[in-house]
Structure formats: structure tokens, C-alpha cells
């Protein structure tokens, strides 16, 4: 729990969720509607691309974290997050902002695969997975809540100066890249060193792109087979989870516009409503 890996991953999750929560909940809906004059449909498509990029690249990023290492995977992905913020600053078209949201989703996709893989390897032998995952969940939820609240407060203080908001978010993206550089290449538990050395001797020194693709395909296939054989839950859980995420996805691009544009609620009051809603969970 106090290892450098865990602290770095905790801070990384916290800072990335601040950026993601601020953009998706507080900043982008109003910025794209009121400042750029884009329609709600365009905003919905942009947000959908963000979630699409996040979900599609989770399996490849988890595979890359195991083979390439946590540091290289996370730093590369977080550079994509920084690029997404820069794209939002300079691009004004619907297509440009939609692509920025897609890049943002790709940049945040390795977070939970890296966190779960690393924490399981580190705390699994000590039977502290629950404690470690709970702490990481607190970091993620804390960042998700603090991001919109902090950006709404900053919007009030800067009189809706979005350039200042984006520069602050860009600073957070640079900071989280620096934090990710602290991550180790791999988290190795006791007893793995000899196994890893033996495995490395049997692997080619420089695998080509086709070999990497074949390994990725086999890794994803074996993972799905293990999930099917070990996961024993009620089938009704899947549509329930889908509907929960579906409703959240429907509300995300709409609720901020409705409260700020139609109800004319100030950013600070909106922050209080978010705090009240989150505190009631």
C-alpha cells in the first residue's frame, strides 16, 4: 500500500479522473454549445467516441502493460491525453473536437488495466487486493468529483475564461505524465524472477508486428476463456450494468447543458448539486 508503484498509480488515477471529469461534466458541454455553437447531437457523438476509445483500447493496453511495462504504456497513453487537451484548445470544428475526445478516450484506456494488473501482482500474495482496489477506487471517484467542482469554481473566478481552464487542465496532464514516469517497468512478485528469465530466453529478441498481433490475439482469447469458465454471475447482471451505463451516457452530454442553459444555474450552484448527488450515493 505504501510502495512507490501504488502511490504513483494512485496519483495517476486521481489526476486523470480530474481531467476527464472536468472536461466531460463541467467544461466541454457548455464550451461546445455556448462558445462554439455546436449542436447537442455533435456533443453526444464526441462523448460517445471518448467512451468508444476508452473501451476498445483497454484490452490492447492491458496486454501492452504486461509485455512492454507499466511506465512505457502509461506515459505513452498519457501523452495522448495531453494531445487531446491541446487539440481541444486549438480545434474549433465538430470533427476536430470529436477526434480530440476519441484521443482522450484512448489516452485514459490503460488506467484500470494497469492498476488492476499491478495491484494484483503486488498485493495479491498478501491478500490485500480488496484494500488496495478500494483505495484506488477512492482516488478515481475523488478525482471524478473534484474535477467538475474545481473547474466550475474556476469558471466563476475567471468569468468563464475557457483558455485559462484549458491551460490548467494541460498543466494537470503534464503533471500526470511526470508522475507516470515514476512507475516501474513491471511489478514482479517473489518467485517470478526465475520464471520470467526462463520465459525471456524462449522469446525472440525482436518480435515483428505479425508476431505481436498473434500474441495479442492469443492473450485476449485466453483471457475471455478464463472469464467464461470462472465468472459465475446471474445473467440479469449484464443488462442491468448496460442500462446503468446507458442512462449515465445519455445524461452526460445533456445534464450540464440543461442546468446551465435552460435553468440558468451558476457553476458554483451546479457544483453544490453535484456534491449533494454524489454524497447521497
Phi, psi and omega in degrees: 000333180253014181287156177302324179298312183295317180296316180296319179292323178298313180294322179297312178301315183299312184289320179294321178291331173298312180297312183294314179296319180297316182291311188282330185262314190258324194259301190298317181303313182288319180298314182289330181274305187280322185271314183265346178072027179277153183282164178296328178296320177295319178298318179297319178296318180298317179292323178296322178294327177296312179294325179296313179298321180297315185283320183293329186261006179292314180296311177299323180289325175295319176296318180295323180296322180287326184267314184272324181123155183293316185298309182297319181294312183291317181296317179298316181293320182289334171297324174298322177297317177298318178298322179297317179296319178296319177299320179296324180294317190259336182267135183244350183277161178297317180296317181298316180288326176297318178294324177297318178294323177296316178296323177299317178297318178297321181293331181266354185297326183282355189304299185287322173302316179294317182297313183291319179295313182293316181292322178296317179294326185277315187254352180302312179299338180263004181057044179239025180299317182298316179296315181295314180293326176296319178295320178293323177296322176297320178297316182294313181292324177297318177293319179298323179280320183289327181302302179297319181296315180294319180290324175297318177297318180292326176299318178295317183292326183263006181056048175061043175272095186290333178297319177297319179300313182292325177294322176296316179294324176294322175298320176297322179294320177294319179298318182290330174295318178296321178295319181295336178292344177283337183301144177286164175298314177213155172258111184251127177268169182297138180093350181271337188302311181296320179295319180294320180296318179294321179295318182297327180293332182271356182263148176292150185295316183228086180293142179277180185295322179296318178297318178297320179295318179296318178296318179298317180298315180294322181294315179295319180296316180293325178296315179297322178295318178295321179297316180296325185277334185253335184277119183236089180229163177294133180302336180291345179296324185293311176295329178295315177296320179297315182294322178298312179293326180296316179294318178298319178296324177292322184282329189307309181279353188255319191297320180293317178298318181296313183289323184276322186266313183275317181271349179056043177276136181289157178303321181293318178293322176298323177297318178297321177294322177295319179296317180296317179295317178291325180290339180277353181287000000 
